[in-house]
Amino acid sequence: MIALNPDLTPKQKTDLTWGVTGIASLVSPISLEGAVNIAAINAKLKGFTPPMANIAPQTFSNMKCRFRAACEIAGILVQPGKNQGALSVVWKQLLAMVPDDWDRRRLSRFAHYAGQQGWKPEDITTEHMLRFLALLAHHAINGQEWDSYTRTCKTWNKQVKTIPGWPGTVVEIIRKRDPYMVSMDALHPVLRAVLLAYLDILAGGGDPLDGDAPVFLKGITRKSLSPVTIKLRRTQIMQYVSALVAQGYPLDTLASVDAITTTKAITDAMDFFFHRAGDKMATQIQYIALAVRGLLHHHITGRLRHGIRVDKYRPASLSNQFSDPRIDLLDQIIREARPQERGLVAKNKKCNAQFDDPRNLAKLLHLPRRLLKQVAKTGGKDGVRLAEIALAIEFLLMCPIRISNLVGIDLDRHILKSSSGKKAVFRLSIPKGEVKNKHEIEFEFPDHLARMLERHINLYRPQLSGAGSTWLFPSTDGGPRLYKLMTRQISGIIRTHTGLIITSHQFRHLAGKMFLDGHPVGHETVRQVLGHASIDTTTQYYTGNDQVKSGRAYDKAVLALRDSTKFITTKKRTKS
């Protein structure tokens, strides 16, 4: 259609064709054939960043602009990237009331759309915002319709609450996924007391072994769980109770462990998680079943389980000690929900696969240095945050610790310095009580990381809110940074600047891959670096990595044989 359009110049035809073919190559390996579906293209571009395709941000912006223009020529409704048309008088006057420039920008697209629809500010309701969301989802190419919708609603509500005479009312913000969690304070007082007492027992070591046990085992208490694990158990049990509430169980009827662990309740809760995961057997089901099973066992027997290994691969059965249909049901759920294969899960394998390309690995390894170069250009708080994330990424590359330990670094307790001066040696020392698997962390910083840390502490950290505390990564209230916030910031910066998708925890898997690629028998070193309790854990995770290297060696051998035999020909048969 573009090539046959007589109203277009050759240059315009070339530009529009480039835009169409460019978008087609990003969303489909077989190009855009047949009817163009803007919603499907938008869905394909979710999470996409220009570095993923090794193109400049401005190039990607131009590509989308040309594609939109081509769609308009073809009669396909598409929302423009920028609303350059004139605002209606009433909406122009409304935006003039907004004092903050960023807030005006956030409301601009909605204001243009509302004006085109003939809506008045005083009539805007939740329904109007949902129609705006539908427009973004089906007729816009930005891949961020939910973010744009949520940001617009929040900005609108902010103006309603802060600007006198704003002609509108607060709108409800519909979430992409309905929240279901209830708080611990909302539980029945009896159940809440039981759960808190159980968590205290897990943290305090539990009861000693007595009764039918050898003399040398009597009086030995169960090892206490780490604070991180206690927090996880609390969350898992609350997820289970919240699932029952979401399934229609009134909170006031859930007043005891027996009430929440009937066979019907267990079935209804697990069905909730199964359907919430898209009718898939999510690993979450196994973990929640394990947590509930531990609570139920303690409730039935009055004691914690001793000397019995229960993990995600080998759930133990206690049927030889007592029989209870609820325990049997949970055992069956745990068996069915456990991962079918050991080692790295699919998403972690996919993450590591990015770094089979040495260019991608180079992007990540050199990113901290690139970010620090941008700090001076960016300036202000944004520049300081950039320097902070650069330090965090370098930490994860050099010392692949868990994100909870990274944000929990206390400069007074965890950073040891040999002496003053430029040649001082820095060491990270985290006691085992603060580590998930109870293995202490001891790392000596390489020189460049020590200097980077020192520069950050002296130059950038004092400019952060909460810098009066001793946390390396302080939050605005003076406490440690929330690990969920930190991992989002790290992943976001990496994706924006490199196009790579990796979480803070996946740095640990990358660490194993990087070292074993160069040192195939270095599993013990990886075990020590990652703090695995057993070498079996290390080999279990990276067996697939060994298979890949073996496959490469095999391919090289076959190709070598092909080269060595290329001049050997079969002897021709002679006619008899």
Coordinates of C-alpha atoms in Angstrom, one line a residue:
M1 CA 0.0 0.0 0.0
I2 CA 2.8 2.4 0.8
A3 CA 4.7 1.6 -2.4
L4 CA 1.6 2.3 -4.5
N5 CA 0.5 5.5 -2.7
P6 CA 0.9 8.4 -5.3
D7 CA 0.8 11.0 -2.6
L8 CA 4.1 9.9 -1.0
T9 CA 7.5 11.0 -2.1
P10 CA 10.2 8.3 -2.6
K11 CA 11.9 9.4 0.7
Q12 CA 8.6 9.1 2.6
K13 CA 8.0 5.6 1.1
T14 CA 11.5 4.6 2.2
D15 CA 11.1 5.9 5.7
L16 CA 7.6 4.4 6.2
T17 CA 8.8 1.0 4.9
W18 CA 11.8 1.1 7.2
G19 CA 9.4 1.8 10.2
V20 CA 7.1 -1.1 9.3
T21 CA 9.9 -3.6 8.6
G22 CA 11.8 -2.5 11.8
I23 CA 8.8 -3.1 14.1
A24 CA 8.1 -6.3 12.3
S25 CA 11.6 -7.6 12.9
L26 CA 11.2 -6.8 16.7
V27 CA 7.9 -8.5 17.2
S28 CA 7.9 -11.5 14.9
P29 CA 10.6 -13.7 13.1
I30 CA 8.3 -14.0 10.1
S31 CA 7.4 -10.3 9.7
L32 CA 4.0 -8.7 9.8
E33 CA 1.8 -10.6 7.4
G34 CA -2.0 -10.3 7.3
A35 CA -4.0 -7.9 9.4
V36 CA -2.1 -5.7 11.7
N37 CA -3.1 -6.1 15.3
I38 CA -1.9 -3.1 17.4
A39 CA -2.8 -4.8 20.7
A40 CA -0.7 -7.8 19.8
I41 CA 2.2 -5.7 18.8
N42 CA 1.9 -3.7 22.0
A43 CA 2.0 -6.9 24.0
K44 CA 5.1 -8.1 22.1
L45 CA 6.9 -4.9 23.0
K46 CA 6.3 -5.1 26.7
G47 CA 9.6 -5.0 28.6
F48 CA 11.5 -4.2 25.4
T49 CA 14.3 -1.7 25.5
P50 CA 16.4 -0.4 22.5
P51 CA 19.6 -1.9 23.8
M52 CA 18.0 -5.4 23.5
A53 CA 18.2 -5.0 19.7
N54 CA 21.4 -3.0 19.8
I55 CA 19.7 0.2 18.5
A56 CA 19.8 3.7 19.8
P57 CA 16.7 5.0 21.8
Q58 CA 16.2 7.8 19.3
T59 CA 16.3 5.2 16.4
F60 CA 13.6 3.1 18.2
S61 CA 11.5 6.2 18.7
N62 CA 11.7 7.2 15.0
M63 CA 10.9 3.6 14.1
K64 CA 7.6 3.7 16.1
C65 CA 6.8 7.1 14.7
R66 CA 7.1 5.9 11.1
F67 CA 5.1 2.8 11.9
R68 CA 2.3 4.8 13.4
A69 CA 2.2 7.0 10.3
A70 CA 2.1 3.9 8.0
C71 CA -0.8 2.6 10.1
E72 CA -2.7 5.8 9.8
I73 CA -2.3 5.8 6.0
A74 CA -3.6 2.2 6.0
G75 CA -6.7 3.3 8.0
I76 CA -5.6 1.5 11.2
L77 CA -6.5 3.4 14.4
V78 CA -3.4 4.0 16.4
Q79 CA -2.8 6.4 19.3
P80 CA 0.0 8.9 18.6
G81 CA 3.2 8.8 20.6
K82 CA 2.9 12.5 21.4
N83 CA -0.4 14.5 21.4
Q84 CA 0.6 17.5 19.2
G85 CA -3.0 18.6 18.4
A86 CA -4.6 21.5 20.1
L87 CA -6.2 20.9 23.5
S88 CA -9.9 21.9 24.0
V89 CA -10.3 25.1 25.9
V90 CA -11.7 23.5 29.1
W91 CA -8.9 21.0 29.3
K92 CA -6.2 23.6 28.5
Q93 CA -7.6 25.7 31.4
L94 CA -7.5 22.6 33.7
L95 CA -3.9 21.8 33.0
A96 CA -3.0 25.4 33.6
M97 CA -4.1 24.9 37.2
V98 CA -1.5 22.2 37.8
P99 CA 1.6 23.7 39.4
D100 CA 4.0 20.8 38.8
D101 CA 5.4 20.4 35.3
W102 CA 5.8 16.6 35.6
D103 CA 2.2 16.3 36.7
R104 CA 1.0 18.3 33.7
R105 CA 2.9 15.9 31.4
R106 CA 1.4 12.9 33.1
L107 CA -2.1 14.2 32.5
S108 CA -1.5 15.5 29.0
R109 CA -2.3 12.4 27.0
F110 CA -5.5 11.8 29.0
A111 CA -6.5 15.4 28.6
H112 CA -6.1 15.2 24.8
Y113 CA -8.1 12.0 24.7
A114 CA -10.8 13.3 27.0
G115 CA -11.2 16.5 24.9
Q116 CA -11.5 14.5 21.7
Q117 CA -14.3 12.4 23.4
G118 CA -16.1 15.6 24.5
W119 CA -15.7 14.7 28.2
K120 CA -15.8 17.4 30.9
P121 CA -13.4 17.4 33.9
E122 CA -16.2 17.4 36.4
D123 CA -17.7 14.3 34.8
I124 CA -14.6 12.1 35.0
T125 CA -15.1 8.8 36.8
T126 CA -13.4 5.4 37.2
E127 CA -15.1 4.3 34.0
H128 CA -13.6 7.1 31.9
M129 CA -10.1 6.1 33.2
L130 CA -10.8 2.4 32.2
R131 CA -11.7 3.5 28.7
F132 CA -8.4 5.4 28.6
L133 CA -6.7 2.1 29.6
A134 CA -8.4 0.2 26.9
L135 CA -7.2 2.8 24.3
L136 CA -3.6 2.4 25.5
A137 CA -3.9 -1.4 25.4
H138 CA -5.5 -1.8 22.0
H139 CA -4.4 1.3 20.0
A140 CA -1.1 2.5 21.4
I141 CA 2.4 1.2 21.0
N142 CA 4.3 1.7 24.2
G143 CA 4.1 -1.6 26.1
Q144 CA 3.4 0.2 29.3
E145 CA -0.4 0.7 29.3
W146 CA -0.9 -0.3 33.0
D147 CA 1.9 1.9 34.2
S148 CA 0.6 4.8 32.1
Y149 CA -3.0 4.3 33.4
T150 CA -1.9 3.9 37.1
R151 CA 0.3 7.0 36.8
T152 CA -2.5 9.0 35.2
C153 CA -5.0 8.0 38.0
K154 CA -2.6 8.8 40.8
T155 CA -1.8 12.2 39.3
W156 CA -5.5 13.0 38.8
N157 CA -6.3 12.0 42.4
K158 CA -3.4 14.1 43.7
Q159 CA -4.8 17.2 42.0
V160 CA -8.3 16.5 43.4
K161 CA -6.9 16.4 46.9
T162 CA -4.4 19.3 46.7
I163 CA -5.8 21.9 44.3
P164 CA -8.8 23.9 45.7
G165 CA -11.6 24.1 43.1
W166 CA -10.4 21.2 41.0
P167 CA -13.5 20.2 39.0
G168 CA -13.4 16.5 39.5
T169 CA -13.6 13.7 42.0
V170 CA -11.2 10.9 43.1
V171 CA -11.2 7.9 40.8
E172 CA -10.7 4.3 41.9
I173 CA -7.4 2.7 40.6
I174 CA -8.1 -0.8 39.3
R175 CA -5.1 -3.1 39.7
K176 CA -3.9 -5.4 37.0
R177 CA -4.0 -8.3 39.5
D178 CA -6.5 -8.3 42.4
P179 CA -4.7 -8.2 45.8
Y180 CA -5.7 -11.0 48.2
M181 CA -3.4 -10.7 51.2
V182 CA -4.9 -9.9 54.6
S183 CA -2.8 -8.5 57.4
M184 CA -1.8 -10.4 60.6
D185 CA -3.7 -7.8 62.6
A186 CA -7.0 -8.7 60.8
L187 CA -6.9 -12.3 61.9
H188 CA -9.0 -13.7 64.8
P189 CA -7.1 -12.9 68.0
V190 CA -6.8 -16.6 69.0
L191 CA -5.4 -17.7 65.7
R192 CA -3.0 -14.7 65.6
A193 CA -1.7 -15.6 69.0
V194 CA -1.1 -19.2 68.0
L195 CA 0.7 -18.2 64.8
L196 CA 2.9 -15.7 66.6
A197 CA 3.8 -18.2 69.3
Y198 CA 4.7 -20.8 66.6
L199 CA 7.0 -18.3 64.8
D200 CA 8.6 -17.5 68.2
I201 CA 9.3 -21.2 68.7
L202 CA 10.9 -21.5 65.2
A203 CA 13.1 -18.5 66.0
G204 CA 14.0 -19.7 69.5
G205 CA 15.1 -23.3 68.9
G206 CA 12.1 -25.3 69.7
D207 CA 11.7 -28.1 72.3
P208 CA 14.4 -30.6 73.2
L209 CA 14.2 -34.3 72.2
D210 CA 12.8 -36.5 74.9
G211 CA 10.9 -39.7 75.2
D212 CA 12.0 -42.5 72.8
A213 CA 15.4 -41.3 71.9
P214 CA 19.0 -42.3 72.7
V215 CA 20.5 -40.8 75.8
F216 CA 23.0 -38.7 73.8
L217 CA 20.2 -37.1 71.8
K218 CA 18.0 -36.1 74.8
G219 CA 18.0 -32.5 75.6
I220 CA 19.3 -31.4 72.2
T221 CA 17.1 -28.6 70.8
R222 CA 16.2 -28.0 67.2
K223 CA 18.3 -25.4 65.5
S224 CA 16.6 -22.1 65.3
L225 CA 15.7 -20.7 61.8
S226 CA 17.3 -17.5 60.5
P227 CA 15.3 -14.2 60.6
V228 CA 14.9 -14.3 56.8
T229 CA 13.4 -17.8 57.0
I230 CA 11.1 -16.8 59.8
K231 CA 9.8 -13.9 57.8
L232 CA 9.3 -16.2 54.8
R233 CA 7.3 -18.8 56.9
R234 CA 5.2 -16.0 58.3
T235 CA 4.4 -14.8 54.7
Q236 CA 3.7 -18.3 53.5
I237 CA 1.2 -19.0 56.3
M238 CA -0.4 -15.6 55.8
Q239 CA -0.7 -16.3 52.0
Y240 CA -2.5 -19.6 52.9
V241 CA -5.0 -17.9 55.3
S242 CA -5.5 -15.1 52.8
A243 CA -6.3 -17.6 50.1
L244 CA -9.1 -19.1 52.3
V245 CA -10.5 -15.6 52.8
A246 CA -10.4 -15.0 49.0
Q247 CA -12.3 -18.3 48.6
G248 CA -15.1 -17.1 50.8
Y249 CA -14.2 -18.2 54.3
P250 CA -15.2 -15.5 56.8
L251 CA -12.3 -14.3 58.9
D252 CA -14.2 -14.7 62.2
T253 CA -14.6 -18.5 61.5
L254 CA -10.8 -19.0 61.1
A255 CA -10.1 -19.0 64.8
S256 CA -7.8 -21.9 65.2
V257 CA -5.3 -24.2 63.4
D258 CA -7.9 -26.9 63.1
A259 CA -10.3 -24.4 61.4
I260 CA -7.8 -23.4 58.7
T261 CA -6.5 -27.0 58.1
T262 CA -9.6 -29.0 57.4
T263 CA -9.2 -31.2 54.3
K264 CA -11.7 -29.0 52.5
A265 CA -9.8 -25.8 53.6
I266 CA -6.5 -27.2 52.3
T267 CA -8.1 -28.2 49.0
D268 CA -9.8 -24.8 48.5
A269 CA -6.6 -22.9 49.3
M270 CA -4.4 -25.0 47.0
D271 CA -7.1 -24.6 44.2
F272 CA -6.8 -20.8 44.7
F273 CA -3.1 -20.8 44.1
F274 CA -3.4 -23.3 41.2
H275 CA -6.0 -21.1 39.4
R276 CA -4.1 -17.8 40.3
A277 CA -1.0 -19.3 38.5
G278 CA -3.0 -19.8 35.3
D279 CA -4.0 -23.4 36.1
K280 CA -0.4 -24.4 36.5
M281 CA 1.4 -26.2 39.3
A282 CA 3.5 -23.4 40.6
T283 CA 6.4 -24.0 43.0
Q284 CA 4.7 -21.6 45.4
I285 CA 2.2 -24.3 46.1
Q286 CA 4.8 -26.7 47.5
Y287 CA 6.5 -24.1 49.7
I288 CA 3.1 -23.0 51.2
A289 CA 2.1 -26.6 51.7
L290 CA 5.5 -27.2 53.5
A291 CA 4.9 -24.2 55.8
V292 CA 1.3 -25.3 56.6
R293 CA 2.5 -28.9 57.2
G294 CA 5.0 -27.7 59.7
L295 CA 2.4 -25.6 61.6
L296 CA -0.1 -28.5 61.6
H297 CA 2.5 -31.1 62.8
H298 CA 3.4 -28.8 65.7
H299 CA -0.3 -28.3 66.5
I300 CA -1.0 -32.0 66.5
T301 CA 2.1 -33.3 68.4
G302 CA 3.0 -30.2 70.4
R303 CA 6.5 -30.3 69.1
L304 CA 8.6 -29.4 66.1
R305 CA 9.9 -32.0 63.7
H306 CA 13.4 -33.3 64.7
G307 CA 16.0 -35.0 62.6
I308 CA 13.8 -35.2 59.5
R309 CA 14.9 -33.7 56.2
V310 CA 12.1 -32.0 54.4
D311 CA 13.1 -30.0 51.4
K312 CA 11.8 -29.2 47.9
Y313 CA 13.1 -32.4 46.4
R314 CA 12.5 -35.0 49.1
P315 CA 9.5 -34.3 51.3
A316 CA 9.5 -36.7 54.2
S317 CA 6.5 -38.6 55.4
L318 CA 5.7 -38.9 59.1
S319 CA 3.0 -41.5 58.6
N320 CA 5.1 -44.0 60.7
Q321 CA 4.7 -41.7 63.7
F322 CA 1.0 -40.9 63.5
S323 CA -1.8 -40.9 61.0
D324 CA -3.8 -37.8 60.1
P325 CA -5.6 -37.3 56.8
R326 CA -4.6 -33.7 56.7
I327 CA -0.9 -34.5 56.9
D328 CA -1.4 -37.2 54.2
L329 CA -3.1 -34.7 51.9
L330 CA -0.3 -32.1 52.4
D331 CA 2.3 -34.8 51.8
Q332 CA 0.6 -35.6 48.5
I333 CA 0.5 -32.0 47.5
I334 CA 4.2 -31.5 48.3
R335 CA 5.1 -34.5 46.2
E336 CA 3.0 -33.4 43.2
A337 CA 4.1 -29.7 43.4
R338 CA 7.9 -30.3 43.7
P339 CA 10.0 -29.4 40.6
Q340 CA 10.2 -32.2 38.1
E341 CA 13.8 -31.6 37.3
R342 CA 16.7 -30.5 39.6
G343 CA 19.1 -27.7 38.9
L344 CA 18.4 -24.2 37.5
V345 CA 14.8 -23.5 36.7
A346 CA 13.9 -22.3 33.2
K347 CA 14.0 -18.6 33.9
N348 CA 17.5 -18.8 35.3
K349 CA 18.7 -20.9 32.4
K350 CA 17.2 -18.3 30.1
C351 CA 19.0 -15.5 32.0
N352 CA 22.4 -17.4 31.8
A353 CA 21.9 -18.0 28.1
Q354 CA 22.1 -14.3 27.4
F355 CA 25.7 -14.4 28.5
D356 CA 26.7 -17.1 26.1
D357 CA 27.2 -14.1 23.8
P358 CA 30.5 -12.5 24.9
R359 CA 29.1 -9.1 23.8
N360 CA 26.3 -9.3 26.4
L361 CA 28.7 -10.4 29.1
A362 CA 31.0 -7.4 28.2
K363 CA 28.0 -5.0 28.5
L364 CA 27.3 -6.1 32.1
L365 CA 30.9 -6.3 33.2
H366 CA 31.7 -2.8 32.1
L367 CA 28.4 -1.3 33.1
P368 CA 29.5 0.0 36.6
R369 CA 32.3 2.0 35.0
R370 CA 29.9 3.4 32.3
L371 CA 27.4 4.4 35.0
L372 CA 30.0 6.2 37.0
K373 CA 31.0 8.2 33.9
Q374 CA 27.4 9.4 33.6
V375 CA 27.1 10.5 37.2
A376 CA 28.7 13.9 36.6
K377 CA 26.6 14.5 33.5
T378 CA 23.4 13.5 35.3
G379 CA 24.1 15.4 38.5
G380 CA 21.7 15.9 41.5
K381 CA 20.0 13.1 43.3
D382 CA 19.6 11.1 40.1
G383 CA 23.3 11.1 39.6
V384 CA 23.9 10.0 43.2
R385 CA 21.4 7.1 42.8
L386 CA 23.2 6.1 39.6
A387 CA 26.5 5.9 41.5
E388 CA 24.8 3.9 44.2
I389 CA 23.4 1.3 41.7
A390 CA 26.9 1.2 40.0
L391 CA 28.4 0.2 43.4
A392 CA 25.7 -2.4 44.0
I393 CA 26.2 -4.0 40.6
E394 CA 30.0 -4.1 41.1
F395 CA 29.4 -5.7 44.5
L396 CA 27.2 -8.4 43.0
L397 CA 29.8 -9.1 40.3
M398 CA 32.7 -9.3 42.7
C399 CA 30.9 -10.6 45.8
P400 CA 27.8 -12.5 44.6
I401 CA 25.9 -12.4 47.9
R402 CA 22.1 -12.5 48.4
I403 CA 20.3 -9.2 48.0
S404 CA 19.0 -9.3 51.6
N405 CA 22.7 -9.4 52.7
L406 CA 23.7 -6.6 50.3
V407 CA 21.1 -4.1 51.5
G408 CA 21.8 -5.2 55.1
I409 CA 25.5 -4.2 55.0
D410 CA 26.3 -2.0 58.1
L411 CA 29.4 0.0 57.6
D412 CA 30.3 -0.3 61.3
R413 CA 29.6 -4.1 61.7
H414 CA 30.3 -5.6 58.3
I415 CA 33.0 -3.6 56.6
L416 CA 36.5 -4.2 58.1
K417 CA 39.4 -2.0 57.2
S418 CA 43.0 -3.1 57.9
S419 CA 44.4 0.4 58.3
S420 CA 44.1 4.0 57.2
G421 CA 45.7 5.1 54.0
K422 CA 45.4 4.3 50.3
K423 CA 46.8 0.8 50.6
A424 CA 44.2 -0.3 53.2
V425 CA 42.6 -3.7 52.7
F426 CA 38.8 -3.9 52.9
R427 CA 36.9 -7.0 53.9
L428 CA 33.2 -7.9 54.0
S429 CA 32.4 -10.0 57.1
I430 CA 28.8 -11.0 57.8
P431 CA 28.1 -13.4 60.7
K432 CA 26.3 -16.7 60.0
G433 CA 23.3 -15.6 62.1
E434 CA 22.5 -13.0 59.4
V435 CA 22.8 -15.4 56.4
K436 CA 20.1 -17.5 55.0
N437 CA 21.9 -20.9 55.2
K438 CA 23.9 -20.0 58.4
H439 CA 27.2 -19.9 56.6
E440 CA 29.2 -16.7 57.4
I441 CA 30.3 -14.5 54.5
E442 CA 33.9 -13.4 54.2
F443 CA 35.1 -11.5 51.2
E444 CA 38.3 -9.5 50.7
F445 CA 37.6 -6.7 48.3
P446 CA 39.8 -6.3 45.2
D447 CA 41.7 -3.0 45.0
H448 CA 39.3 -1.3 42.5
L449 CA 36.2 -2.2 44.5
A450 CA 37.8 -1.0 47.8
R451 CA 38.6 2.4 46.1
M452 CA 35.1 2.5 44.6
L453 CA 33.5 1.9 48.0
E454 CA 35.7 4.5 49.7
R455 CA 34.9 7.1 47.0
H456 CA 31.1 6.3 47.3
I457 CA 31.2 6.7 51.1
N458 CA 33.1 9.9 51.0
L459 CA 31.5 11.6 48.0
Y460 CA 28.1 10.2 47.1
R461 CA 26.6 8.6 50.1
P462 CA 26.5 11.9 52.2
Q463 CA 24.1 13.3 49.6
L464 CA 21.5 10.5 50.2
S465 CA 18.5 10.9 52.5
G466 CA 19.2 8.7 55.6
A467 CA 23.0 9.1 55.3
G468 CA 23.1 9.7 59.0
S469 CA 22.7 6.0 59.6
T470 CA 25.4 3.3 59.3
W471 CA 23.8 1.4 56.5
L472 CA 25.7 1.3 53.2
F473 CA 22.5 1.6 51.2
P474 CA 20.2 3.7 53.5
S475 CA 16.5 4.4 52.9
T476 CA 14.9 7.8 53.4
D477 CA 13.9 6.9 56.9
G478 CA 17.4 6.0 58.0
G479 CA 16.9 2.2 57.9
P480 CA 18.3 -0.2 55.4
R481 CA 17.0 -0.1 51.8
L482 CA 14.1 -2.5 51.1
Y483 CA 15.5 -5.4 49.2
K484 CA 12.6 -5.5 46.8
L485 CA 13.1 -1.8 45.9
M486 CA 16.8 -2.3 45.5
T487 CA 16.5 -5.3 43.2
R488 CA 13.9 -3.4 41.0
Q489 CA 16.4 -0.5 40.8
I490 CA 19.3 -2.7 39.8
S491 CA 17.3 -4.7 37.2
G492 CA 15.8 -1.5 35.8
I493 CA 19.1 0.2 35.3
I494 CA 20.7 -2.9 33.7
R495 CA 17.8 -3.3 31.3
T496 CA 17.7 0.4 30.4
H497 CA 21.5 0.6 29.7
T498 CA 22.2 -2.8 28.3
G499 CA 18.9 -4.4 27.3
L500 CA 19.8 -7.4 29.5
I501 CA 17.3 -9.0 31.9
I502 CA 18.8 -10.2 35.1
T503 CA 17.7 -10.0 38.8
S504 CA 20.0 -9.3 41.7
H505 CA 19.7 -13.0 42.8
Q506 CA 20.6 -14.2 39.3
F507 CA 24.0 -12.7 39.7
R508 CA 24.8 -15.7 41.8
H509 CA 23.9 -18.1 39.0
L510 CA 25.9 -15.9 36.6
A511 CA 28.9 -16.1 39.0
G512 CA 28.9 -19.9 38.8
K513 CA 28.6 -19.8 35.0
M514 CA 31.4 -17.3 34.5
F515 CA 33.9 -19.2 36.7
L516 CA 33.0 -22.7 35.4
D517 CA 33.2 -21.6 31.8
G518 CA 36.9 -20.9 32.4
H519 CA 37.5 -23.5 35.1
P520 CA 35.5 -26.6 34.3
V521 CA 36.5 -28.4 37.5
G522 CA 36.1 -25.4 39.7
H523 CA 32.9 -26.4 41.5
E524 CA 34.5 -26.2 45.0
T525 CA 35.6 -22.6 44.4
V526 CA 32.0 -21.8 43.2
R527 CA 30.7 -23.6 46.3
Q528 CA 32.9 -21.4 48.6
V529 CA 32.1 -18.2 46.8
L530 CA 28.3 -18.7 46.8
G531 CA 28.3 -20.2 50.3
H532 CA 26.6 -23.5 49.4
A533 CA 26.5 -25.9 52.3
S534 CA 27.1 -28.9 50.1
I535 CA 29.1 -29.4 46.9
D536 CA 26.0 -31.4 45.7
T537 CA 24.1 -28.1 45.6
T538 CA 26.7 -26.6 43.3
T539 CA 27.0 -29.5 41.0
Q540 CA 23.2 -29.9 40.9
Y541 CA 22.8 -26.3 39.7
Y542 CA 25.6 -26.3 37.1
T543 CA 25.4 -29.8 35.6
G544 CA 23.6 -28.3 32.6
N545 CA 26.5 -25.9 32.2
D546 CA 28.9 -28.9 32.0
Q547 CA 26.6 -30.5 29.4
V548 CA 26.8 -27.4 27.2
K549 CA 30.6 -27.3 27.3
S550 CA 30.7 -31.1 26.6
G551 CA 28.4 -30.4 23.6
R552 CA 30.7 -27.7 22.3
A553 CA 33.7 -30.1 22.6
Y554 CA 31.8 -32.8 20.8
D555 CA 30.8 -30.5 17.9
K556 CA 34.5 -29.4 17.6
A557 CA 35.5 -33.0 17.4
V558 CA 33.0 -33.8 14.7
L559 CA 33.9 -30.7 12.6
A560 CA 37.6 -31.7 13.0
L561 CA 36.8 -35.1 11.6
R562 CA 34.9 -33.5 8.7
D563 CA 37.9 -31.3 7.9
S564 CA 40.3 -34.2 8.1
T565 CA 38.3 -36.4 5.8
K566 CA 37.2 -33.8 3.2
F567 CA 39.7 -35.2 0.6
I568 CA 38.7 -38.8 1.1
T569 CA 36.3 -40.0 -1.6
T570 CA 34.5 -43.3 -2.1
K571 CA 35.8 -45.6 -4.8
K572 CA 33.6 -45.7 -7.8
R573 CA 32.0 -49.0 -8.7
T574 CA 33.0 -50.5 -12.0
K575 CA 30.4 -52.0 -14.2
S576 CA 30.5 -55.8 -14.3

